[in-house]
Short mmCIF file of C-alpha atoms and ligand atoms in Angstrom, two decimals:
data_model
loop_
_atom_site.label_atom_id
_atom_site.label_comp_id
_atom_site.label_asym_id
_atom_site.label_seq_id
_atom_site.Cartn_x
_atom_site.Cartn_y
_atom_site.Cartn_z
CA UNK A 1 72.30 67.05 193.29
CA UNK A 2 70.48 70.51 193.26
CA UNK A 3 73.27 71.11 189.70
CA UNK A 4 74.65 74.22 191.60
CA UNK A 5 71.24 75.48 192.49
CA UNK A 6 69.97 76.71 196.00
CA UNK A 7 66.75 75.18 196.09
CA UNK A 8 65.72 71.64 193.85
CA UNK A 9 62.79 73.63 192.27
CA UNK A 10 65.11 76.41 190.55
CA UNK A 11 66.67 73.23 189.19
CA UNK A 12 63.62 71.71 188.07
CA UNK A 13 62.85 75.41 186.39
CA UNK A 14 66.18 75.44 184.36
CA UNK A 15 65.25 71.72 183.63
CA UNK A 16 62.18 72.31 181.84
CA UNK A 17 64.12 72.72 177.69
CA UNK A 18 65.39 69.21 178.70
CA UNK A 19 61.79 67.57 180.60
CA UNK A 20 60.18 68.92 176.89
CA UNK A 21 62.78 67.58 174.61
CA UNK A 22 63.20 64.16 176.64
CA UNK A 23 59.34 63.89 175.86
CA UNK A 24 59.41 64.39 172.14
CA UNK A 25 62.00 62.20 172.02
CA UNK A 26 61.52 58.52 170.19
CA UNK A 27 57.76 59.25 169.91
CA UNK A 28 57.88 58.78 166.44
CA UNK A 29 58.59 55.60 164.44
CA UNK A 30 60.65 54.98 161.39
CA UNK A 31 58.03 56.21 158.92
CA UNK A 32 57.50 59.32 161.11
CA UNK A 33 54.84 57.93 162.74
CA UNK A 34 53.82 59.27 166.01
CA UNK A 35 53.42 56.16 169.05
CA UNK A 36 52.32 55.47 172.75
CA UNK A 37 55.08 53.77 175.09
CA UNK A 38 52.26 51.01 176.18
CA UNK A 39 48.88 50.17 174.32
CA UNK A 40 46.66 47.75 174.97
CA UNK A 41 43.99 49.60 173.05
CA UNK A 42 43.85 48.57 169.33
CA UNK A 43 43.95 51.45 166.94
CA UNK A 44 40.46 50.75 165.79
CA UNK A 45 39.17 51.39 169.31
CA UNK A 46 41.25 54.83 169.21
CA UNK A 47 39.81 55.93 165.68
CA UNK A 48 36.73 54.82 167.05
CA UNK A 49 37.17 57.33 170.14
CA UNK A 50 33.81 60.06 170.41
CA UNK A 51 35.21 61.79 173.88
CA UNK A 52 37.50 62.48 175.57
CA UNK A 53 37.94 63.35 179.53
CA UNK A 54 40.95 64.16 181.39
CA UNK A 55 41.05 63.46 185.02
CA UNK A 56 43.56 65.19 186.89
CA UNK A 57 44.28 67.65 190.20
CA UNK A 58 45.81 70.70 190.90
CA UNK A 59 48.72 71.62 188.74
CA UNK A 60 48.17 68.17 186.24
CA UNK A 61 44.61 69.28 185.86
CA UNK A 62 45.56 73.03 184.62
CA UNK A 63 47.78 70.75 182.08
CA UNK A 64 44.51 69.14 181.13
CA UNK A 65 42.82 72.48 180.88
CA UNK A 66 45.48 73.34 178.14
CA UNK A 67 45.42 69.61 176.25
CA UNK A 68 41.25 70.32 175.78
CA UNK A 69 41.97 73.70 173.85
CA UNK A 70 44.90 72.39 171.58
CA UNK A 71 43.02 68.60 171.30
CA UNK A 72 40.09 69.78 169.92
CA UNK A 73 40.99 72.42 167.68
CA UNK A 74 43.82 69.38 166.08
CA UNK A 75 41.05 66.33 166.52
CA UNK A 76 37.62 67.65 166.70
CA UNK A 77 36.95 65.20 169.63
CA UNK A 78 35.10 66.82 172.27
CA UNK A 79 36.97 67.17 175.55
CA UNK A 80 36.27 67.33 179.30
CA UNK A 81 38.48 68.60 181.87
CA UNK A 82 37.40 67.47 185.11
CA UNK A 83 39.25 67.17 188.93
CA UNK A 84 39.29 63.58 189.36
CA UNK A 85 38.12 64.00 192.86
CA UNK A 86 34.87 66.01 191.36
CA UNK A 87 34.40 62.81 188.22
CA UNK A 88 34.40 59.90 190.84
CA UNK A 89 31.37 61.19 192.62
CA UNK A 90 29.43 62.80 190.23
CA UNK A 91 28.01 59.76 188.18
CA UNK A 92 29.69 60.34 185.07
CA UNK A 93 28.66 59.93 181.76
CA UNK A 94 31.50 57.62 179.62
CA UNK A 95 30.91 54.31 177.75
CA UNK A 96 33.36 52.48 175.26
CA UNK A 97 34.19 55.30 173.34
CA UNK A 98 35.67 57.26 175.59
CA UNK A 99 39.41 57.81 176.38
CA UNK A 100 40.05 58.77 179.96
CA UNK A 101 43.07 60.26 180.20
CA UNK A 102 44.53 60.94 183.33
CA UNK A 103 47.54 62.77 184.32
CA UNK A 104 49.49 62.09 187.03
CA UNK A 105 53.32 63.20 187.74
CA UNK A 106 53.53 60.86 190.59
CA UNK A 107 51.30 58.07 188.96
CA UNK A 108 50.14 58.06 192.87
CA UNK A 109 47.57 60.51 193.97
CA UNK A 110 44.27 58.59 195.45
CA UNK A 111 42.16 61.15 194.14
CA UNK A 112 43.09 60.36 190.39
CA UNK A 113 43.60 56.84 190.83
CA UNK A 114 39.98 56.34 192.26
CA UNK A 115 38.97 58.24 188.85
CA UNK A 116 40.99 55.84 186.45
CA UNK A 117 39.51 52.70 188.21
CA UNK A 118 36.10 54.15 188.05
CA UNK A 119 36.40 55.25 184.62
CA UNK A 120 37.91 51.38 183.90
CA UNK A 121 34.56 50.02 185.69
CA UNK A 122 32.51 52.00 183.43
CA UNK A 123 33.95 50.53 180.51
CA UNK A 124 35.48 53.27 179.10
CA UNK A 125 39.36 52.84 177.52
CA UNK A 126 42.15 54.39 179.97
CA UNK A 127 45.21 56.07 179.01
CA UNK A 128 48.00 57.15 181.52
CA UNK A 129 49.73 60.23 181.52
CA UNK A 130 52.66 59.85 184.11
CA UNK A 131 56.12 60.60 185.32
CA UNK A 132 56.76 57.90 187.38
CA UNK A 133 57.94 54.41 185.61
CA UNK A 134 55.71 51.41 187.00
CA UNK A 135 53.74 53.71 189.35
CA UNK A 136 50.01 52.81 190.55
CA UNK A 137 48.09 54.52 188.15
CA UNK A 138 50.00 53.65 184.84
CA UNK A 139 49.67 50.15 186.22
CA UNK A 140 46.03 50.55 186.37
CA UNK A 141 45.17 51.77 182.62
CA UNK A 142 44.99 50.57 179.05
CA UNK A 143 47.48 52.85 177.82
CA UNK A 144 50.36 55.51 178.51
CA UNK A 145 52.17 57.69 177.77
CA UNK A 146 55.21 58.55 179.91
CA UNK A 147 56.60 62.29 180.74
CA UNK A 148 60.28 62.27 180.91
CA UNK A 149 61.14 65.22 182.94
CA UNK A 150 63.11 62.93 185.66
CA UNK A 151 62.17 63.32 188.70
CA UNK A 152 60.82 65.81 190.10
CA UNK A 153 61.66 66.50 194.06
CA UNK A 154 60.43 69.98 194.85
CA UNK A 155 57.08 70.00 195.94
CA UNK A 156 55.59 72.56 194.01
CA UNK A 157 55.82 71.19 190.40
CA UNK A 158 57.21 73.06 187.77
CA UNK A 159 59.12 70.76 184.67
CA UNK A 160 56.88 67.46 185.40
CA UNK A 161 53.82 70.42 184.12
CA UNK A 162 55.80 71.41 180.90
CA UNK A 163 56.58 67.41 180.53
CA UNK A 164 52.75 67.23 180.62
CA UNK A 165 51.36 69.46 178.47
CA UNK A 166 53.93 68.06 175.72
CA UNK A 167 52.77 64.88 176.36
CA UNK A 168 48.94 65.81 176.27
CA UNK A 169 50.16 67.44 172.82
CA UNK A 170 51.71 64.30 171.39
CA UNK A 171 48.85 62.24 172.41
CA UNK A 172 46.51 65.02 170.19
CA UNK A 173 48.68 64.97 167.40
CA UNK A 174 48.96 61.33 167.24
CA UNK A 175 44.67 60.90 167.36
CA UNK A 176 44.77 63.79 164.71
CA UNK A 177 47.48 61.19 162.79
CA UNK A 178 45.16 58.36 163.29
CA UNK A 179 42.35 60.70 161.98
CA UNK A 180 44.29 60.94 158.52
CA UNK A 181 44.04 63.54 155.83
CA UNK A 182 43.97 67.42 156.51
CA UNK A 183 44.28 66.44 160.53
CA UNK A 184 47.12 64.60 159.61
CA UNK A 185 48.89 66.93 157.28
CA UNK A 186 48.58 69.58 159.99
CA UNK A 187 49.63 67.44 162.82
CA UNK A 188 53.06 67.41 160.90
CA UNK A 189 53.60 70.95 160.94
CA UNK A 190 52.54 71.09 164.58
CA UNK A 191 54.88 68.50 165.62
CA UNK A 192 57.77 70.84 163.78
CA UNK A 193 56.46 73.45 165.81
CA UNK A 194 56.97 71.52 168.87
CA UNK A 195 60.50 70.50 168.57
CA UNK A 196 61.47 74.13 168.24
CA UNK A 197 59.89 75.06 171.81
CA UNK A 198 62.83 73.78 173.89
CA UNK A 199 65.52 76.02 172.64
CA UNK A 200 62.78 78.69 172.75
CA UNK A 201 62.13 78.00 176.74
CA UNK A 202 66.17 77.83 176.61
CA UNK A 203 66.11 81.47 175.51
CA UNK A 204 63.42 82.63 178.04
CA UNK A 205 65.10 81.11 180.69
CA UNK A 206 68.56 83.50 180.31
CA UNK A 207 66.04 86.57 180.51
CA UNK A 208 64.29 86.74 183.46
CA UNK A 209 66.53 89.08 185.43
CA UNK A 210 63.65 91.87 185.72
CA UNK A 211 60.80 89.54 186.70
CA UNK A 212 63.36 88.04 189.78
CA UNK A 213 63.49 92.03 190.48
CA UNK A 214 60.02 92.89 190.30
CA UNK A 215 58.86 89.66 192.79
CA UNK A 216 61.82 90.94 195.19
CA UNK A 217 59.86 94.34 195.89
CA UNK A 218 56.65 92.86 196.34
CA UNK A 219 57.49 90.27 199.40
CA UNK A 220 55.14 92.57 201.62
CA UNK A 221 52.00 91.73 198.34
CA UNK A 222 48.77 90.84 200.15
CA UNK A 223 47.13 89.74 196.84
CA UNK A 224 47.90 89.47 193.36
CA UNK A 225 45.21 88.64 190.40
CA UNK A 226 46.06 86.77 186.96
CA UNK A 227 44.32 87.23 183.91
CA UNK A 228 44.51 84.71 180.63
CA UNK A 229 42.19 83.69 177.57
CA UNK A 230 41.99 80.82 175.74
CA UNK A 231 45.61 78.53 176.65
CA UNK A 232 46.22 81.49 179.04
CA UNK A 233 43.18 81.20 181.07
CA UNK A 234 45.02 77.59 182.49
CA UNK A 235 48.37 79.20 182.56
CA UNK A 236 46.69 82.38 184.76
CA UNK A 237 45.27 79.59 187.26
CA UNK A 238 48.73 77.79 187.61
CA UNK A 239 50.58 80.98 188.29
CA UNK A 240 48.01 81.48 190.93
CA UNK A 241 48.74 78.10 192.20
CA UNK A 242 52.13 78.75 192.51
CA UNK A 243 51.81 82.11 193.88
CA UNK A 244 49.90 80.64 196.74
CA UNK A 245 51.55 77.36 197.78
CA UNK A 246 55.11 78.73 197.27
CA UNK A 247 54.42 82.46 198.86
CA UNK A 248 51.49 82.13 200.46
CA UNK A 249 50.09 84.94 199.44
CA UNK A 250 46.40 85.31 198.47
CA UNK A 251 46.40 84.92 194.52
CA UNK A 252 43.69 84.19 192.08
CA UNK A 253 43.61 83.18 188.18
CA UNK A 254 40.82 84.30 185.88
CA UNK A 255 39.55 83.83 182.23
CA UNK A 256 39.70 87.48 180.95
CA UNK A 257 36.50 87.96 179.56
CA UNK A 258 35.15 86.59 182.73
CA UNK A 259 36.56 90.09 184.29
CA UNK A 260 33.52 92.55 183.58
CA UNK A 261 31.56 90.00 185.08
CA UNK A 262 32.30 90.17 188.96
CA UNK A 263 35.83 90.45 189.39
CA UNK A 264 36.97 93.98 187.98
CA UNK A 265 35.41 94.98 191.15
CA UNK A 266 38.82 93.53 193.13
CA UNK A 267 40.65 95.98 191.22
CA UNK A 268 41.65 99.50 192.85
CA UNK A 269 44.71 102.03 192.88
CA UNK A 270 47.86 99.28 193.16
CA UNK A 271 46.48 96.38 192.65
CA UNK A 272 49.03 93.63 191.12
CA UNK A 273 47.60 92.18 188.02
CA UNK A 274 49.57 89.18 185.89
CA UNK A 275 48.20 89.04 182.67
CA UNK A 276 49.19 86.76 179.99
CA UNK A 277 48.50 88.08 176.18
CA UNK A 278 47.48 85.53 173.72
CA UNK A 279 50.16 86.56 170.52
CA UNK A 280 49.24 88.82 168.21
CA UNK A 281 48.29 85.95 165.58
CA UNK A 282 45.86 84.25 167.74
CA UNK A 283 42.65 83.51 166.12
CA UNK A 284 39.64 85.43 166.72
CA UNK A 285 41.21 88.83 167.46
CA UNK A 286 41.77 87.17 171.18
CA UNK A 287 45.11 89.24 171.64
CA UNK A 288 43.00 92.75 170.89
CA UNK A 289 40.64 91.54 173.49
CA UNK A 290 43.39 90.71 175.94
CA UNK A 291 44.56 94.34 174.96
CA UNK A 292 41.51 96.20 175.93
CA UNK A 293 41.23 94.34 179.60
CA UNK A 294 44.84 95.85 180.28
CA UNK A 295 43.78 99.54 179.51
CA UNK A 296 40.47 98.58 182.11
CA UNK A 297 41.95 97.98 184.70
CA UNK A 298 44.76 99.83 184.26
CA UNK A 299 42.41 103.07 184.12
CA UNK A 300 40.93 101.70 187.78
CA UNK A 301 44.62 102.10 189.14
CA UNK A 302 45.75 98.15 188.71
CA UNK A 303 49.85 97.73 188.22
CA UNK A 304 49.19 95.58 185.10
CA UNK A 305 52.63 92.77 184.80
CA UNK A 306 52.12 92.20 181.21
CA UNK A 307 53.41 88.79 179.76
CA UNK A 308 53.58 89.25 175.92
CA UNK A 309 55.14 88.23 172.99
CA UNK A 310 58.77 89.62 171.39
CA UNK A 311 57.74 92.54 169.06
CA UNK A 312 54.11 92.99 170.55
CA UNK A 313 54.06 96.74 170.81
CA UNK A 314 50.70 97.20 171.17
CA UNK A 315 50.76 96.38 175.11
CA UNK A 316 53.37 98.57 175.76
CA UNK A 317 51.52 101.90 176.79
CA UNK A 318 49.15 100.11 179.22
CA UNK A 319 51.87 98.05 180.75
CA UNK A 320 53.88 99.13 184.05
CA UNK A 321 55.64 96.01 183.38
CA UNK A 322 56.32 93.95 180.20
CA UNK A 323 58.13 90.72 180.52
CA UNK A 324 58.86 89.33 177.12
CA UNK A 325 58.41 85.82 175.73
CA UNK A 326 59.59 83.89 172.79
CA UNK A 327 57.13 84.08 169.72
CA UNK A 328 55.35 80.94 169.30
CA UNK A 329 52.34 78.62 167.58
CA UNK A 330 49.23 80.43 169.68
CA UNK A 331 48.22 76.84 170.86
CA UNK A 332 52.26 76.34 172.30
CA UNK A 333 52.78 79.30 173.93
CA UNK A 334 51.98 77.88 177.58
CA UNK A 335 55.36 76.31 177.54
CA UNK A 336 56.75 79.64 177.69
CA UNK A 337 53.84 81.98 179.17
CA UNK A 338 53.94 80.18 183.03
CA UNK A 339 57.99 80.30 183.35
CA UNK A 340 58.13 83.66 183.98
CA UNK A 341 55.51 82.82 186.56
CA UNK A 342 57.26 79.80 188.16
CA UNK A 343 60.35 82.21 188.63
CA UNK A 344 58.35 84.93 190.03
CA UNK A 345 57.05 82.53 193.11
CA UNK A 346 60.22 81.19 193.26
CA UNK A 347 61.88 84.70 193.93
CA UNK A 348 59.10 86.38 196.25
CA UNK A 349 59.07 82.40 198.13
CA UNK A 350 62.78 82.97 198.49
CA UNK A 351 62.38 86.80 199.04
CA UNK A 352 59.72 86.12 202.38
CA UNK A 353 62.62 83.66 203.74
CA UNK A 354 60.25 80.72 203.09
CA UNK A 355 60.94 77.39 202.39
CA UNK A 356 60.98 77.01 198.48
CA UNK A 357 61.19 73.25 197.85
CA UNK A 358 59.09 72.32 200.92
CA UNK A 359 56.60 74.94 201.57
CA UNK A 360 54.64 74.28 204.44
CA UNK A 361 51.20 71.57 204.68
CA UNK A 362 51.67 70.47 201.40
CA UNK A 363 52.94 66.94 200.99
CA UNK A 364 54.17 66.30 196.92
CA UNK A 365 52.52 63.07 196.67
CA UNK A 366 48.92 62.86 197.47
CA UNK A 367 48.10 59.63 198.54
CA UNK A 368 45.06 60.05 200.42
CA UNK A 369 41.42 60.56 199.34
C1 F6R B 1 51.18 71.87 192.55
C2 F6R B 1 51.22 70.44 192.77
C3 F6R B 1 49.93 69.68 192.92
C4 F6R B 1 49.97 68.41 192.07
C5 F6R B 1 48.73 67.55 192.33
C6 F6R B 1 48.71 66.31 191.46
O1 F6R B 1 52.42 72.43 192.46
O2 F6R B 1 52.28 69.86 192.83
O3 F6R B 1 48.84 70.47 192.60
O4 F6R B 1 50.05 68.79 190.73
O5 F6R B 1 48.69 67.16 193.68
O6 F6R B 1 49.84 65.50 191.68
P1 F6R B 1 50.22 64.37 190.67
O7 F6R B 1 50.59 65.00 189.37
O8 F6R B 1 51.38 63.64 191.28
O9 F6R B 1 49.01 63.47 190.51
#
């Protein structure tokens, strides 16, 4: 059952081309037309959609963090991130225009069920991201849209993310459909994009020989910091996340520009820093930016782990280590950017003789407030 594996989650890694392309699959209709699996909200109540907020938790809300960046830039519809836990108590602010989406791979965490029914008592419209077929929370919602990454049975979740974050991209580019004109027209070419990324996660996947190296001399790593912008700043947070429930070893995800702010004070002779480089065709000279943080800390003595495109040169002279990802639509990239990530916990987990698939206080379904 583990396909020739050792542990169910480097399964559910070499899964992930597969948990994308089973979620692109059939979402569009005969005239090309993108569609949800169950609606009971008309489409004039969609078009009619001012806001949107994503409730989610841990590794589903970092999915949610990525959906707000690429959903706004394709829809122009203002959207919140927020942990459901932190929306159910906080009086929030949604009326009949808003789609809450949540995302859920289990369908059964309290926390973000308590958020849907909340959100459903306020009136607003409620659309289900989920993995789970018939589970609690897809039950309880207007609408959804199902991930089909199978299921997932290692605790720490790896394909059920990518299966999100596809999904939360197919739900954008059908609002941007629904939105017509220019939105549409470049909801098309997106949606080309997309279908490329599995055979491009395919590729990543048979070259990650030196990052499985690298995390096996670093078992005895007190701490290691990761740095993103823009889509990476999410993908930073989850590698974190992993770091920490699969190694448990103190780890930390920031937005890069946040860095001269407080935390390039963390950084002295040795210290491990992940840092994922927007591509070199991201808008607002973001991968320059990126750039620059590697030389700082890399002058202040940090061993920078640089995550950067195929051909991206200019990180080479600041980087101790370059691990190399597919090229990519900027606003795509996190399907690639957190595998080398997920593989690098996976190794140093595996390295500290820990429990991969089961790591220790951590239940996978969270079905307690
Ligand atoms: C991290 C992890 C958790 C879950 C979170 C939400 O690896 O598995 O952070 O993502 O508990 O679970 P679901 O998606 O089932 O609602």
């Amino acid at each position: 059952e583990k396909g020739g594996f050792d542990t169910f989650m480097e399964k559910e890694i070499f899964d992930q081309p597969d948990a994308v392309r089973d979620t692109l699959l059939g979402r569009t209709d005969s005239e090309g037309r993108l569609a949800l699996d169950e609606i009971r909200i008309s489409e004039d109540e969609l078009k009619n959609i001012d806001r949107i907020t994503i409730v989610a938790c841990g590794t589903a809300a970092y999915a949610g963090m990525v959906a707000k960046y690429a959903l706004e830039h394709w829809t122009r519809i203002p959207v919140e991130v927020a942990l459901a836990h932190e929306f159910r108590y906080c009086d929030p602010i949604v009326s009949e225009r808003t789609l809450v989406v949540s995302i859920s791979q289990s369908g059964e965490t309290m926390d973000t069920l308590m958020a849907v029914k909340h959100a459903r008592d306020l009136g607003a419209n409620t659309l289900s991201i989920c993995n789970t077929h018939g589970a609690t929370i897809p039950r309880e919602s207007d609408a959804v849209l199902y991930t089909h990454a199978g299921p997932e049975i290692a605790v720490a979740s790896t394909k059920a993310f990518l299966a999100q974050i596809t999904a939360c991209y197919v739900l954008g580019l059908y609002l941007a459909q629904l939105r017509g004109g220019t939105y549409a027209d470049d909801a098309k070419k997106v949606m080309a994009e997309l279908q490329e990324m599995p055979a491009k996660i395919d590729e990543l996947l048979g070259h990650l020989d030196r990052v499985r190296e690298i995390a096996r001399f670093m078992a005895d790593t007190r701490s290691v910091l990761f740095l993103g912008r823009n889509v990476g700043y999410p993908i930073a947070m989850e590698g974190a996340l992993k770091l920490k429930e699969l190694a448990y070893i103190h780890a930390e995800g920031f937005a890069a520009g946040e860095l001269k702010h407080g935390p390039i004070a963390l950084i002295d002779a040795g210290q491990p820093v992940f840092i994922v480089v927007p591509g070199p065709d991201t808008p607002h000279g973001l991968h320059g930016k990126v750039v620059s943080n590697i030389q700082e800390i890399r002058a202040r003595g940090a061993r920078t782990l640089v995550i950067a495109e195929e051909g991206d040169e200019a990180v080479v002279p600041f980087a101790d280590e370059v691990i190399r990802i597919p090229k990519s639509a900027p606003l795509l990239a996190p399907l690639l950017a957190i595998v080398p990530l997920q593989v690098f916990s996976l190794e140093l987990s595996t390295a500290k003789g820990l429990d991969v698939d089961q790591p220790r206080n951590l239940a996978k379904s969270v079905t307690v407030e």
